[in-house]
Coordinates of C-alpha atoms in Angstrom, one line a residue:
M32 CA 41.0 47.6 29.2
A33 CA 40.6 50.6 31.6
Q34 CA 38.5 52.4 29.0
S35 CA 36.3 49.3 28.5
N36 CA 35.9 49.0 32.2
M37 CA 34.9 52.6 32.4
K38 CA 32.3 52.2 29.7
V39 CA 30.8 49.2 31.4
A40 CA 30.7 51.1 34.7
V41 CA 28.9 54.0 33.1
Q42 CA 26.5 51.6 31.4
K43 CA 25.7 49.9 34.7
F44 CA 25.3 53.2 36.4
G45 CA 23.0 54.4 33.7
N46 CA 21.0 51.2 33.8
F47 CA 20.6 51.6 37.6
L48 CA 19.3 55.1 37.1
S49 CA 16.9 54.1 34.4
S50 CA 15.7 51.2 36.6
M51 CA 14.6 53.8 39.1
V52 CA 12.8 55.9 36.6
L53 CA 11.4 53.6 33.9
P54 CA 9.0 51.5 36.1
N55 CA 7.4 54.8 37.1
I56 CA 7.1 56.3 33.7
G57 CA 3.3 55.8 33.8
A58 CA 3.1 58.1 36.8
F59 CA 5.2 60.7 34.9
I60 CA 2.8 60.4 31.9
A61 CA -0.2 60.8 34.2
W62 CA 1.2 63.9 35.7
G63 CA 2.1 65.3 32.2
L64 CA -1.4 64.6 30.9
I65 CA -3.0 66.3 33.9
T66 CA -0.7 69.2 33.5
A67 CA -1.4 69.5 29.8
L68 CA -5.2 69.2 30.3
F69 CA -6.1 71.3 33.4
I70 CA -3.5 74.0 34.1
P71 CA -4.7 77.6 33.1
T72 CA -3.1 77.3 29.6
G73 CA -4.2 73.6 29.1
F74 CA -6.8 72.1 26.8
F75 CA -9.5 72.1 29.5
P76 CA -8.5 74.6 32.2
N77 CA -9.9 73.5 35.6
E78 CA -8.7 75.2 38.7
S79 CA -9.7 72.3 41.0
L80 CA -8.1 69.5 39.0
A81 CA -5.0 71.6 38.4
K82 CA -4.3 71.3 42.2
L83 CA -3.1 67.8 41.5
V84 CA -0.1 69.0 39.5
G85 CA 2.0 70.5 42.3
P86 CA 1.7 67.7 44.8
M87 CA 2.3 65.0 42.2
V88 CA 5.6 66.5 41.0
T89 CA 6.6 67.5 44.5
Y90 CA 5.7 64.3 46.5
L91 CA 4.4 61.4 44.3
L92 CA 7.1 61.2 41.6
P93 CA 10.2 61.6 43.9
L94 CA 8.7 59.2 46.4
L95 CA 8.1 56.6 43.7
I96 CA 11.7 57.0 42.5
G97 CA 13.1 56.8 46.0
Y98 CA 11.0 53.7 46.8
T99 CA 12.0 52.0 43.5
G100 CA 15.7 52.8 44.0
G101 CA 15.6 51.4 47.5
K102 CA 13.8 48.2 46.4
L103 CA 16.5 47.6 43.8
V104 CA 19.1 47.6 46.6
H105 CA 17.3 45.7 49.4
D106 CA 13.8 44.6 48.2
Q107 CA 10.7 45.8 50.0
R108 CA 12.5 46.7 53.2
G109 CA 15.0 48.8 51.3
G110 CA 12.1 50.5 49.4
V111 CA 10.4 51.6 52.6
V112 CA 13.5 53.1 54.2
G113 CA 14.5 54.7 50.8
A114 CA 11.1 56.4 50.6
I115 CA 11.4 57.7 54.2
A116 CA 14.8 59.1 53.5
T117 CA 13.5 60.6 50.2
M118 CA 10.9 62.5 52.2
G119 CA 13.7 64.4 53.9
V120 CA 15.1 65.8 50.7
I121 CA 11.6 66.7 49.5
V122 CA 10.8 68.8 52.6
G123 CA 14.3 70.1 52.7
A124 CA 14.0 71.8 49.3
P125 CA 10.2 72.2 48.7
D126 CA 10.6 74.5 45.7
T127 CA 12.6 72.0 43.6
P128 CA 11.3 68.6 42.3
M129 CA 13.6 66.2 44.2
F130 CA 14.3 63.7 41.5
L131 CA 18.1 63.8 41.8
G132 CA 17.6 63.8 45.6
A133 CA 15.4 60.7 45.4
M134 CA 18.0 59.0 43.2
V135 CA 20.6 59.6 46.0
M136 CA 18.5 58.9 49.1
G137 CA 16.5 56.0 47.9
P138 CA 19.4 53.7 47.2
L139 CA 21.4 55.1 50.2
G140 CA 18.6 54.4 52.6
A141 CA 18.3 50.9 51.3
Y142 CA 22.1 50.4 51.5
V143 CA 22.1 51.5 55.2
I144 CA 19.3 49.1 56.2
K145 CA 20.9 46.3 54.2
K146 CA 24.2 46.7 56.1
F147 CA 22.3 46.8 59.4
D148 CA 20.4 43.6 58.5
G149 CA 23.7 41.9 57.7
V150 CA 25.2 42.8 61.1
I151 CA 22.2 41.5 63.1
E152 CA 21.5 38.4 61.0
G153 CA 21.3 35.3 63.2
K154 CA 21.5 37.4 66.4
I155 CA 17.9 38.1 67.1
R156 CA 16.0 35.9 69.6
A157 CA 13.0 34.0 68.3
G158 CA 9.8 36.0 68.5
F159 CA 11.5 39.4 68.4
E160 CA 12.2 39.5 64.6
M161 CA 9.2 41.7 63.7
L162 CA 9.9 44.1 66.6
V163 CA 13.5 44.6 65.6
N164 CA 12.8 44.8 61.8
N165 CA 10.1 47.4 62.2
F166 CA 11.9 49.6 64.8
S167 CA 15.2 49.4 63.0
A168 CA 13.6 50.5 59.7
G169 CA 11.8 53.3 61.5
I170 CA 14.8 54.6 63.5
L171 CA 17.3 54.4 60.6
G172 CA 14.8 55.9 58.1
G173 CA 14.0 58.7 60.5
I174 CA 17.7 59.5 61.0
L175 CA 18.3 59.5 57.3
A176 CA 15.3 61.7 56.6
I177 CA 16.6 64.3 59.1
L178 CA 20.1 64.3 57.6
A179 CA 18.6 64.6 54.1
F180 CA 16.4 67.5 55.3
L181 CA 19.3 69.4 56.8
G182 CA 22.0 68.6 54.2
V183 CA 21.2 66.6 51.1
G184 CA 18.1 68.5 50.1
P185 CA 19.7 72.0 50.1
A186 CA 22.8 70.6 48.3
V187 CA 20.7 69.0 45.6
D188 CA 18.6 72.1 45.3
A189 CA 21.7 74.2 44.7
F190 CA 23.2 71.7 42.2
T191 CA 19.9 71.5 40.2
S192 CA 19.7 75.3 40.1
L193 CA 23.3 75.3 38.7
L194 CA 22.4 72.8 36.0
V195 CA 19.3 74.7 35.0
E196 CA 21.3 77.9 34.7
G197 CA 23.8 76.0 32.5
V198 CA 21.1 74.8 30.2
D199 CA 19.5 78.2 30.0
W200 CA 22.9 79.6 29.0
L201 CA 23.3 77.0 26.3
V202 CA 19.9 77.9 24.9
A203 CA 20.6 81.7 25.1
A204 CA 24.0 81.2 23.4
G205 CA 22.5 79.0 20.6
L206 CA 24.8 76.1 21.6
L207 CA 22.2 73.5 22.7
P208 CA 22.2 71.7 19.3
L209 CA 25.9 70.8 20.0
T210 CA 24.7 68.4 22.7
S211 CA 23.8 66.0 19.9
I212 CA 27.5 65.5 19.3
L213 CA 27.5 63.6 22.7
I214 CA 23.9 62.4 23.0
E215 CA 23.5 60.6 19.6
P216 CA 26.7 58.5 19.8
A217 CA 26.0 57.9 23.5
K218 CA 22.6 56.4 22.6
I219 CA 24.2 53.8 20.3
L220 CA 27.0 53.1 22.8
F221 CA 24.3 52.5 25.5
L222 CA 25.6 55.4 27.7
N223 CA 22.4 57.5 27.2
N224 CA 20.6 56.4 30.4
A225 CA 23.2 58.0 32.6
I226 CA 22.7 61.3 30.7
N227 CA 19.0 61.1 30.1
H228 CA 17.7 59.8 33.5
G229 CA 20.5 61.2 35.6
V230 CA 20.6 64.7 34.3
L231 CA 18.2 65.7 31.5
S232 CA 14.9 64.5 33.1
P233 CA 15.4 66.1 36.5
I234 CA 16.5 69.4 34.9
G235 CA 13.6 69.2 32.5
L236 CA 11.1 68.7 35.2
E237 CA 12.4 71.7 37.0
Q238 CA 12.0 73.7 33.7
V239 CA 8.4 72.5 33.4
Q240 CA 7.7 73.9 36.9
Q241 CA 9.0 77.3 35.7
G242 CA 7.9 77.5 32.1
G243 CA 5.3 74.7 31.5
K244 CA 7.5 72.6 29.2
S245 CA 11.1 71.6 28.6
I246 CA 13.1 71.1 25.4
L247 CA 15.4 68.6 27.2
F248 CA 12.8 65.8 27.0
L249 CA 13.3 65.7 23.3
L250 CA 17.1 65.8 23.1
E251 CA 17.4 62.0 23.4
A252 CA 13.8 60.9 22.7
N253 CA 13.6 62.4 19.2
P254 CA 13.0 59.5 16.8
G255 CA 13.9 61.5 13.7
P256 CA 17.7 60.7 13.4
G257 CA 17.1 57.0 13.6
L258 CA 14.1 57.1 11.3
G259 CA 16.3 58.9 8.6
V260 CA 18.8 56.1 8.8
L261 CA 16.2 53.3 8.4
L262 CA 14.5 55.1 5.5
A263 CA 17.8 55.4 3.7
F264 CA 18.3 51.6 4.1
M265 CA 14.8 51.0 2.8
F266 CA 15.7 52.9 -0.5
F267 CA 19.4 52.5 -0.9
G268 CA 20.4 49.6 1.3
K269 CA 21.4 46.1 0.2
G270 CA 20.6 42.5 1.2
T271 CA 19.1 41.7 4.6
A272 CA 19.6 45.2 5.9
K273 CA 17.3 46.6 3.1
Q274 CA 14.7 43.9 3.7
S275 CA 14.5 44.3 7.5
A276 CA 14.6 48.2 7.5
P277 CA 10.8 48.7 6.9
G278 CA 9.8 46.6 9.9
A279 CA 12.5 48.2 12.0
G280 CA 11.3 51.6 11.0
I281 CA 7.8 50.9 12.2
I282 CA 9.0 49.5 15.6
H283 CA 11.3 52.5 16.0
F284 CA 9.0 55.4 15.0
F285 CA 5.7 54.1 16.5
G286 CA 7.0 51.7 19.2
G287 CA 9.7 54.1 20.3
I288 CA 12.3 51.3 20.6
H289 CA 15.3 53.3 19.3
E290 CA 17.7 50.3 20.0
I291 CA 16.5 48.7 16.8
Y292 CA 18.3 51.1 14.5
F293 CA 21.7 50.9 16.4
P294 CA 23.0 47.9 14.4
Y295 CA 22.4 49.8 11.1
V296 CA 24.7 52.6 12.3
L297 CA 27.3 50.2 13.7
M298 CA 27.4 48.4 10.4
K299 CA 28.5 51.6 8.7
P300 CA 30.2 53.9 11.2
M301 CA 30.0 56.9 8.8
L302 CA 26.3 56.9 9.7
F303 CA 27.3 58.4 13.1
I304 CA 27.6 61.6 11.2
S305 CA 24.0 61.2 9.9
V306 CA 22.4 60.8 13.4
I307 CA 24.6 63.6 14.9
L308 CA 23.6 66.1 12.1
G309 CA 20.0 64.9 12.3
G310 CA 19.9 65.4 16.0
M311 CA 21.5 68.8 15.8
S312 CA 19.0 70.0 13.2
G313 CA 16.2 68.7 15.3
V314 CA 17.4 70.5 18.4
F315 CA 17.9 73.7 16.4
T316 CA 14.3 73.5 15.1
L317 CA 13.1 73.0 18.7
V318 CA 15.0 76.1 19.8
L319 CA 13.9 78.2 16.8
L320 CA 10.2 77.3 17.1
G321 CA 10.0 77.0 20.9
G322 CA 9.2 73.3 21.2
G323 CA 9.2 71.1 24.3
L324 CA 7.3 68.5 26.3
V325 CA 5.6 68.6 29.7
S326 CA 7.1 65.2 30.8
P327 CA 9.5 62.6 29.6
A328 CA 8.4 60.7 26.4
S329 CA 9.2 57.1 27.1
P330 CA 9.4 55.2 25.0
G331 CA 10.5 57.8 22.4
S332 CA 7.8 57.2 19.9
I333 CA 5.8 59.8 18.0
I334 CA 2.7 58.6 19.9
A335 CA 4.3 59.3 23.3
I336 CA 5.6 62.7 22.0
T337 CA 2.2 63.7 20.9
A338 CA 0.6 62.7 24.2
V339 CA 2.9 64.9 26.3
T340 CA 3.1 67.9 24.0
P341 CA 1.6 71.0 25.7
P342 CA -1.4 72.6 23.9
E343 CA -0.3 76.2 24.0
G344 CA 1.4 78.2 21.2
M345 CA 3.2 76.3 18.4
A346 CA 4.3 73.4 20.5
Y347 CA 2.8 70.7 18.2
L348 CA 4.2 72.4 15.1
A349 CA 7.6 72.8 16.7
N350 CA 7.9 69.2 18.0
F351 CA 6.6 67.5 14.8
A352 CA 8.9 69.8 12.7
A353 CA 11.9 68.8 14.9
V354 CA 11.2 65.1 14.3
F355 CA 10.7 65.4 10.6
V356 CA 13.6 67.9 10.0
A357 CA 15.9 65.5 12.0
A358 CA 14.6 62.6 9.9
A359 CA 15.1 64.5 6.6
V360 CA 18.7 65.6 7.4
S361 CA 19.6 62.1 8.7
F362 CA 18.1 60.5 5.6
I363 CA 20.0 62.7 3.1
V364 CA 23.3 62.2 4.8
S365 CA 22.7 58.4 5.2
A366 CA 21.6 58.1 1.5
I367 CA 24.9 59.7 0.5
V368 CA 26.9 57.3 2.7
L369 CA 25.0 54.2 1.4
K370 CA 25.1 55.3 -2.3
S371 CA 28.9 55.8 -2.1
S372 CA 29.4 52.4 -0.4
K373 CA 30.8 49.6 -2.4
T374 CA 29.5 46.9 -0.1
T375 CA 27.4 44.3 -2.0
D376 CA 25.5 43.0 1.1
E377 CA 25.3 44.6 4.6
D378 CA 26.0 42.2 7.4
I379 CA 23.1 43.3 9.7
E380 CA 23.5 40.2 11.8
G381 CA 27.1 40.8 12.5
A382 CA 26.3 44.4 13.5
T383 CA 23.5 43.2 15.7
K384 CA 25.9 40.9 17.5
K385 CA 28.4 43.8 17.9
M386 CA 25.6 46.0 19.3
Q387 CA 24.8 43.3 22.0
E388 CA 28.5 43.0 22.9
M389 CA 28.7 46.8 23.4
K390 CA 25.5 46.8 25.4
G391 CA 26.8 44.2 27.7
K392 CA 23.5 42.2 27.6
K393 CA 21.1 40.7 25.2
S394 CA 18.9 42.9 23.1
S395 CA 15.2 42.6 23.2
V396 CA 14.8 43.7 19.6
A397 CA 17.8 42.0 17.9
G398 CA 15.7 39.2 16.5
H399 CA 13.6 41.7 14.5
V400 CA 16.4 42.6 12.2
S401 CA 17.9 39.2 11.4
K402 CA 15.2 36.5 11.2
G403 CA 14.5 36.2 7.5
T404 CA 11.1 35.2 6.2
L405 CA 8.6 32.8 7.7
P406 CA 7.5 30.1 5.2
E407 CA 3.9 30.4 4.1
E408 CA 3.3 26.7 5.2
V409 CA 5.0 25.5 8.3
N410 CA 5.0 21.7 9.1
K411 CA 8.1 21.3 11.3
I412 CA 9.6 23.4 14.0
V413 CA 12.8 22.3 15.7
F414 CA 14.4 23.5 18.9
A415 CA 18.1 23.0 18.9
C416 CA 20.8 23.3 21.6
D417 CA 24.3 22.0 21.9
A418 CA 23.4 18.6 23.3
G419 CA 19.7 18.4 22.6
M420 CA 18.9 17.1 26.0
G421 CA 18.1 20.1 28.2
S422 CA 17.1 23.6 27.1
S423 CA 15.8 22.6 23.7
A424 CA 13.7 19.8 25.2
M425 CA 12.1 22.2 27.7
G426 CA 11.5 24.8 25.0
A427 CA 10.0 22.3 22.7
S428 CA 7.7 21.0 25.4
L429 CA 6.3 24.5 26.1
L430 CA 5.8 25.4 22.4
R431 CA 4.2 22.0 21.7
K432 CA 1.7 22.8 24.4
K433 CA 0.9 26.1 22.8
V434 CA 0.7 24.6 19.3
K435 CA -1.8 22.0 20.6
A436 CA -3.9 24.7 22.4
A437 CA -4.0 26.6 19.2
N438 CA -5.2 23.5 17.2
L439 CA -2.3 23.7 14.8
D440 CA -1.1 20.6 13.0
V441 CA 2.6 21.4 13.3
S442 CA 5.4 19.1 14.4
V443 CA 7.6 20.5 17.3
T444 CA 10.8 18.5 18.0
N445 CA 14.1 19.1 19.7
T446 CA 17.6 18.0 18.8
S447 CA 21.3 19.0 19.0
I448 CA 22.5 21.5 16.4
S449 CA 24.8 18.9 14.9
N450 CA 21.7 16.7 14.1
L451 CA 19.4 19.4 12.8
P452 CA 17.2 17.7 10.2
S453 CA 17.2 19.1 6.6
D454 CA 13.4 19.3 6.5
A455 CA 13.2 21.8 9.4
Q456 CA 11.4 25.0 8.4
V457 CA 11.7 26.9 11.7
V458 CA 14.7 26.5 14.0
I459 CA 14.7 28.0 17.5
T460 CA 17.9 28.4 19.4
Q461 CA 19.5 30.5 22.2
E462 CA 21.0 33.6 20.8
E463 CA 24.6 32.5 21.2
L464 CA 23.9 29.3 19.3
T465 CA 22.0 30.9 16.4
P466 CA 25.1 31.4 14.2
R467 CA 25.9 27.7 14.5
A468 CA 22.4 26.7 13.6
K469 CA 22.4 29.1 10.6
N470 CA 25.7 27.6 9.3
K471 CA 24.0 24.2 9.5
L472 CA 20.7 25.3 7.9
P473 CA 21.2 28.7 6.3
N474 CA 18.0 28.7 4.3
V475 CA 15.4 28.2 7.0
Y476 CA 13.7 30.7 9.3
H477 CA 15.7 31.1 12.6
I478 CA 14.4 32.5 15.8
S479 CA 16.7 33.5 18.7
V480 CA 15.5 33.5 22.3
D481 CA 17.1 34.3 25.6
N482 CA 14.5 32.8 27.8
F483 CA 13.3 29.3 26.8
L484 CA 10.7 29.3 29.6
S485 CA 8.7 32.4 28.8
S486 CA 9.9 33.9 25.6
P487 CA 7.4 36.3 23.8
E488 CA 8.7 34.8 20.6
Y489 CA 6.5 31.7 21.2
D490 CA 3.3 33.7 21.1
K491 CA 4.4 35.7 18.1
L492 CA 5.2 32.5 16.2
I493 CA 1.8 31.0 17.1
A494 CA 0.1 34.1 15.9
S495 CA 2.0 34.0 12.7
L496 CA 1.2 30.3 12.2
Q497 CA -2.5 30.9 12.9
D498 CA -2.5 33.6 10.1
G499 CA -0.7 31.4 7.7
I500 CA -1.6 27.7 8.3
T501 CA -3.5 26.1 5.4
D502 CA -5.6 23.0 5.1
E503 CA -2.8 21.2 3.2
Q504 CA -0.7 20.9 6.3
A505 CA -1.3 17.3 7.4
E506 CA 1.1 16.8 10.2
V507 CA -0.8 15.7 13.3
V508 CA 0.1 16.7 16.9
E509 CA 0.4 13.1 18.0
E510 CA 3.2 12.5 15.4
A511 CA 5.0 15.6 16.6
E512 CA 5.0 14.4 20.2
E513 CA 6.3 11.0 19.1
E514 CA 9.1 12.6 17.2
A515 CA 10.0 15.0 20.0
V516 CA 10.8 12.3 22.5
N517 CA 12.8 10.2 20.0
A518 CA 12.0 7.2 22.2
E519 CA 9.0 6.2 24.4
P520 CA 9.8 6.9 28.1
N521 CA 9.8 3.9 30.3
A522 CA 7.1 4.4 32.8
D523 CA 8.6 1.7 35.1
H524 CA 11.6 3.9 35.6
D525 CA 10.0 7.3 36.0
D526 CA 10.2 7.1 39.8
D527 CA 14.0 6.7 39.5
L528 CA 14.4 10.0 37.7
L529 CA 13.7 12.4 40.5
L530 CA 14.2 11.1 44.0
E531 CA 13.8 13.0 47.2
E532 CA 17.4 12.2 48.3
N533 CA 18.5 14.0 45.1
I534 CA 16.7 17.2 46.1
F535 CA 19.0 19.6 48.0
M536 CA 17.4 22.4 50.0
N537 CA 18.6 25.8 51.1
Q538 CA 22.0 25.8 49.3
S539 CA 24.2 28.8 48.6
F540 CA 27.1 29.2 46.1
A541 CA 29.6 31.9 45.4
T542 CA 29.7 31.2 41.6
K543 CA 27.7 29.3 39.0
E544 CA 30.6 27.0 38.4
E545 CA 30.4 26.0 42.1
A546 CA 26.7 25.4 41.8
I547 CA 27.1 23.3 38.6
R548 CA 29.7 21.1 40.1
F549 CA 27.5 20.5 43.1
A550 CA 24.6 19.4 40.9
G551 CA 27.0 17.3 38.8
E552 CA 28.6 15.6 41.8
A553 CA 25.1 14.8 43.0
L554 CA 24.4 13.1 39.7
V555 CA 27.6 11.1 40.1
K556 CA 26.7 10.0 43.6
A557 CA 23.2 9.0 42.5
G558 CA 24.7 6.7 39.9
Y559 CA 23.3 8.6 36.9
V560 CA 26.6 9.6 35.3
E561 CA 30.3 9.0 35.3
E562 CA 32.7 11.5 37.0
S563 CA 33.8 13.0 33.6
Y564 CA 30.3 14.3 33.1
V565 CA 30.8 17.0 35.7
D566 CA 33.6 18.7 33.7
A567 CA 31.4 18.3 30.6
M568 CA 28.7 20.3 32.4
I569 CA 31.2 23.1 33.0
D570 CA 32.2 23.0 29.4
R571 CA 28.6 23.1 28.3
E572 CA 28.1 26.3 30.4
G573 CA 31.0 27.8 28.5
I574 CA 29.3 27.4 25.2
T575 CA 26.1 29.3 26.2
S576 CA 24.4 29.8 29.5
T577 CA 22.0 27.1 30.7
Y578 CA 19.9 29.8 32.5
M579 CA 16.4 29.3 31.2
G580 CA 14.6 32.3 32.7
N581 CA 12.2 32.6 35.6
N582 CA 15.1 32.0 38.1
V583 CA 15.7 28.5 36.6
A584 CA 18.9 27.0 35.3
I585 CA 19.3 23.4 33.9
P586 CA 23.1 22.6 33.7
H587 CA 23.9 19.5 31.7
G588 CA 26.7 18.0 29.7
T589 CA 27.9 18.6 26.2
E590 CA 26.8 16.4 23.3
D591 CA 30.1 14.5 23.4
A592 CA 29.4 13.7 27.1
K593 CA 26.3 11.7 26.4
K594 CA 28.5 8.5 26.5
A595 CA 29.2 9.3 30.2
V596 CA 25.5 9.1 31.0
I597 CA 24.7 5.7 32.7
K598 CA 21.0 6.4 33.0
S599 CA 18.6 9.3 32.9
G600 CA 18.1 11.3 36.1
F601 CA 17.8 14.6 37.8
T602 CA 19.1 16.5 40.8
V603 CA 17.3 19.6 42.1
V604 CA 19.2 22.3 44.0
Q605 CA 17.2 25.0 45.8
V606 CA 19.2 28.3 46.1
P607 CA 16.9 30.8 47.9
D608 CA 19.4 33.7 47.7
G609 CA 20.2 32.8 44.1
V610 CA 23.5 32.4 42.2
D611 CA 24.6 34.5 39.3
F612 CA 24.3 33.0 35.8
N613 CA 25.7 35.7 33.5
G614 CA 23.8 38.5 35.2
E615 CA 20.7 36.5 36.0
K616 CA 19.8 34.9 39.3
A617 CA 19.1 31.2 39.3
K618 CA 17.3 30.0 42.4
M619 CA 16.2 26.6 41.2
I620 CA 18.9 24.5 39.5
F621 CA 18.0 21.2 37.8
G622 CA 21.0 19.1 37.0
I623 CA 20.2 16.8 34.0
A624 CA 21.5 13.5 32.7
G625 CA 19.6 12.2 29.7
K626 CA 19.9 8.9 27.9
D627 CA 17.8 7.6 25.0
G628 CA 15.1 10.2 25.6
T629 CA 13.9 8.6 28.8
H630 CA 14.2 11.9 30.7
L631 CA 12.1 14.0 28.3
E632 CA 8.7 13.3 29.8
I633 CA 9.6 14.5 33.3
L634 CA 11.7 17.3 31.8
S635 CA 8.6 18.4 29.9
G636 CA 6.7 18.5 33.1
I637 CA 9.4 20.6 34.8
A638 CA 9.3 23.0 31.8
V639 CA 5.6 23.5 32.1
V640 CA 5.8 24.0 35.9
C641 CA 8.7 26.5 35.6
S642 CA 7.1 28.5 32.8
E643 CA 5.0 30.1 35.5
Q644 CA 7.0 32.3 37.9
E645 CA 4.5 31.7 40.7
N646 CA 5.4 28.0 40.6
V647 CA 9.1 28.7 40.7
D648 CA 8.5 31.0 43.7
Q649 CA 6.7 28.2 45.5
M650 CA 9.6 25.9 44.9
V651 CA 12.1 28.5 46.2
Q652 CA 10.0 28.9 49.3
A653 CA 9.5 25.1 49.9
K654 CA 10.7 23.9 53.3
S655 CA 11.4 20.2 52.4
A656 CA 12.4 18.0 49.6
K657 CA 9.0 16.3 49.7
E658 CA 7.1 19.6 49.4
L659 CA 9.3 20.7 46.5
K660 CA 8.8 17.4 44.7
D661 CA 5.0 17.6 45.2
I662 CA 5.0 21.0 43.6
I663 CA 6.7 19.6 40.5
N664 CA 4.4 16.6 40.4
S665 CA 1.2 18.4 41.0
N666 CA 1.4 20.6 37.9

């Protein structure tokens, strides 16, 4: 347990570091391109334009990191104080790019102002808020900048110099390839961000200042080891793993999303040897030929690597050779592993699930390795969830709107997983429920989503349907909408579904269970459900999260709890500070009770409104129940 907790802690730390760096990768690339183009050894040497290089790496990039790190801790106010504090380390050590210093002072400055704001909350006289806020940020930011100038800057400068000397020693001793023994498994275990963004990138940028390029940017970003594994599966794999490997290879090599090959390695742990040896051979090639990049290559695609390769010497040859040597070695070892395997079918879906468990959160590319094949002619799409009354209805409403806008004659319905119709051709579920849906209908095309309100899978599916729809598909949109509601809503009772007295403003909760019970008890008091329905809402949350995306959650009962529903209705709970739903913040909570499909029309309207983050933000900022209800009804 302690080891697991340590891994989770390192993952979170790495994710925090990457969250400071990744939003600013565009600025790193801009600096790298300007460096590659206009320095004296660049493609188009230009003394005037080359003057941009120094100030960008000294001031712009660290300040962006410091601001972003501060904003992560305490929003805009934290970002401003974090940037002020970062300026102290920049000036305190002007000869070293202060990326490590920015990663320290940005969050630290935000943490200090956050604590100050907590102490004075509710104690400022009306009319003095702006004065106190501005002066407190300025005074605390100034103090932190001075402390950073006097102490943190020189300390980080000395630490960075020590790290650079250590890397130079590894290169001189020929030991740098051994770093792949740590880096390649760390990638697959999702511990790479702490290494890459916390150590390698800052040292690499220091090396660029001294020598014009750094080999460190390719230690983790080299796509060769993963490409070798996927190529081996293409030729020697079995079952769904073999079928999905070509698409995964394209996404990995050209898109730079390395995460997509992790399940293939996890499925056969002996393949760890493949990626380690591939990584070591790639690093050895870089050292031998003098490869390196002028800035981080993120994502780690061959396109990004090409863009930030310096023009001088043999850099292109060295970098491309490192990629292809790593791929070749990884391919040969992987082929041996797969050829000697006695497995008749690789369980890529099980490995994908294992990968997500190790990562500690959902994977953005998991669906690309386990979907199956989309039918050439699609007539019926079904959204499915546990009860069929909440998330699936909202998802179906949004996709139905997109289908109609695309002039496609395709039926889009929703139901519970237990009632999935046998004629469904495409089934869309939340990721945790996909295995249940596949057990029910194993031979149809399944799509997993983690955000019913704004999943990119909807647009991908529409694009695929537009490519494949034929004139023979005769289902009309009107029939699809009629099927989706399962029963015509009773217009006479629409006004009873969402009442102002069932809209609760400015609430706060310690846990999601507390928030769900509040919404459930409100449904009971409004006469929509029996008391037992509240516990069923908690049970439903245990099956899979009712968080929908865009800061919206829609807690509701299980399928078995439908008998406890007296009549359809909603409660709306505004939580401005948010409440945690499995790592996501829900600020608008819609408690749902559905009976005979009479709630689906208003639920469809809520889905359309909440599909736009701007609308959700307006609801969160609403000052009265009437204002919030008007926002819902006006869209």
